[in-house]
């Protein structure tokens, strides 16, 4: 701020009733406990630092010192020392934002909102703002990015439900991606209906695995601006992590963050390849029912990849054959990639189901049916695993502070017979705090968690640790400890319409001495 433009500066003691808070003050949140603490100090020592005000509408608008003003009201002060300055609206906003940015406890979202408002003032740009606030330009840009948070996440951030690290990771995503990624910042806490915030590094890993698409492995050229004209060239696209290395400093590879555009370019690449080569064979790397395949697409068992095969030392390299053809993947992993394949089921050189002893081809008439049945079985098993995970998450909310003899015996039996590695990894994910010690082993993390676990939760912690290694589908002859635990830890009885409580069904006796 140019102090030469200030026409008047005066120090006076003003009635607190003559002051009012500014509508342009970037600060919107005040910690009630800290206000009470400051009010206690003011009662003892008085208000030492004057409040900065400007004359307005026959009263005085607070330019800087809203927190001191509120604490003074709590302390029942009648008058407060004030520094009176003549300022224009633009100068007032500048003073408020600069003063706000230099506070140690400023909330990043408030700081970002203030920067945005000041940048809307004519003559301000990021360079000028960085100089005024004694901040780096990268800091200003990082803060401004927070304003792209969708309302749900912005509200959670301002309520301190997520940290600035989480907010920065989410803010650089598109709105749809933010909605998809946000729930993955949390996990339901142990014996608690409330969600539990995971360290930011876990959210970062989820985003990179699920939302970032590697350009180095893309089937289309990243520098091709004509593939999808409306999207342009990937190398100049702001959705590329390499486009803004300051914003994506933690991302090593060059990735696309716009999944819709990425998939559209792959589709365009496939169509262009097919139009340029009428003989191009379409192949699938993942099985799907025949009725779902487009005409001419070969299933994985109907071709053999030739190009890229590497013979082991001393072996004869694979030979080509009359049925070799160039193919492009139109379904499954490696979408859009091209290979040289053999398309002859009876090829004596390449087909994997050729009977080597007789030289006859072995047609498998029911292969399609068996593949479909195998796919249905995989889907069934996956659904069963997901159901067990859901049952376990519900079960851990029922664990009591102290278990009965039968409950304790079951838990101890599951503990001594189980493999604790998976169980400890599961628990460690919830208790890691993202500190420099975040690379500790899961056993160390769990040991630290035990030392700080309240006594009322110790039995539940033990139960979760013991049962966490039994979430896989039980093998034949193996006890199902999850099922047995559900019988021994029944749901809490709920009131009936008449106000009476229902009685849980009698727990079934369990056998805990069966061998796994």
Short mmCIF file of N, CA and C in Angstrom, two decimals, residues 2 6 10 50 64 68 87 90 106 121 194 215 246 304 322 359 426 434 454 456 462 484 487 500:
data_model
loop_
_atom_site.label_atom_id
_atom_site.label_comp_id
_atom_site.label_asym_id
_atom_site.label_seq_id
_atom_site.Cartn_x
_atom_site.Cartn_y
_atom_site.Cartn_z
N UNK A 2 0.51 2.20 -0.78
CA UNK A 2 1.25 3.45 -0.86
C UNK A 2 0.78 4.37 0.25
N UNK A 6 -2.49 8.09 1.97
CA UNK A 6 -3.30 8.19 3.18
C UNK A 6 -3.33 9.65 3.61
N UNK A 10 -4.73 9.07 12.74
CA UNK A 10 -4.98 9.62 14.06
C UNK A 10 -5.22 8.46 15.03
N UNK A 50 -3.90 -1.26 19.07
CA UNK A 50 -5.10 -0.57 18.58
C UNK A 50 -5.73 -1.28 17.39
N UNK A 64 -8.78 -3.52 10.17
CA UNK A 64 -7.97 -4.63 10.68
C UNK A 64 -8.16 -4.70 12.19
N UNK A 68 -9.81 -8.81 17.64
CA UNK A 68 -9.65 -8.02 18.87
C UNK A 68 -10.97 -7.33 19.24
N UNK A 87 -9.11 5.91 4.14
CA UNK A 87 -8.78 4.97 3.08
C UNK A 87 -9.94 4.86 2.10
N UNK A 90 -10.75 0.55 -2.26
CA UNK A 90 -9.67 -0.30 -2.80
C UNK A 90 -8.53 -0.42 -1.80
N UNK A 106 -4.21 -17.91 9.53
CA UNK A 106 -5.16 -17.67 8.45
C UNK A 106 -5.53 -19.00 7.78
N UNK A 121 -9.22 -6.08 -8.53
CA UNK A 121 -9.00 -4.63 -8.49
C UNK A 121 -8.10 -4.25 -9.67
N UNK A 194 -18.81 -42.23 12.51
CA UNK A 194 -18.27 -41.10 11.77
C UNK A 194 -17.11 -41.54 10.88
N UNK A 215 0.52 -40.62 -20.23
CA UNK A 215 0.64 -40.28 -21.65
C UNK A 215 1.73 -41.08 -22.34
N UNK A 246 4.48 -27.04 -11.05
CA UNK A 246 4.39 -26.52 -9.68
C UNK A 246 3.17 -27.08 -8.98
N UNK A 304 -3.21 -65.53 -31.49
CA UNK A 304 -1.97 -65.62 -30.73
C UNK A 304 -1.08 -64.46 -31.13
N UNK A 322 1.43 -67.81 -42.78
CA UNK A 322 0.58 -67.14 -43.77
C UNK A 322 -0.61 -66.40 -43.16
N UNK A 359 -0.33 -83.68 -34.04
CA UNK A 359 -0.38 -82.72 -35.12
C UNK A 359 -1.80 -82.37 -35.51
N UNK A 426 -4.32 -53.39 7.28
CA UNK A 426 -5.64 -52.76 7.26
C UNK A 426 -5.75 -51.71 8.37
N UNK A 434 0.66 -39.57 8.40
CA UNK A 434 1.28 -38.80 7.33
C UNK A 434 2.49 -38.01 7.78
N UNK A 454 -7.75 -45.91 23.86
CA UNK A 454 -8.43 -45.85 25.17
C UNK A 454 -8.78 -47.24 25.65
N UNK A 456 -11.39 -48.48 26.85
CA UNK A 456 -12.70 -48.97 26.43
C UNK A 456 -12.69 -49.56 25.03
N UNK A 462 -8.43 -55.55 19.57
CA UNK A 462 -7.99 -56.94 19.49
C UNK A 462 -8.88 -57.75 18.56
N UNK A 484 -18.96 -66.81 12.71
CA UNK A 484 -19.07 -67.14 14.12
C UNK A 484 -19.08 -65.87 14.97
N UNK A 487 -22.45 -64.20 15.07
CA UNK A 487 -23.39 -64.85 15.97
C UNK A 487 -23.12 -64.46 17.43
N UNK A 500 -40.95 -50.77 23.76
CA UNK A 500 -40.22 -51.86 24.38
C UNK A 500 -39.06 -52.26 23.51
#
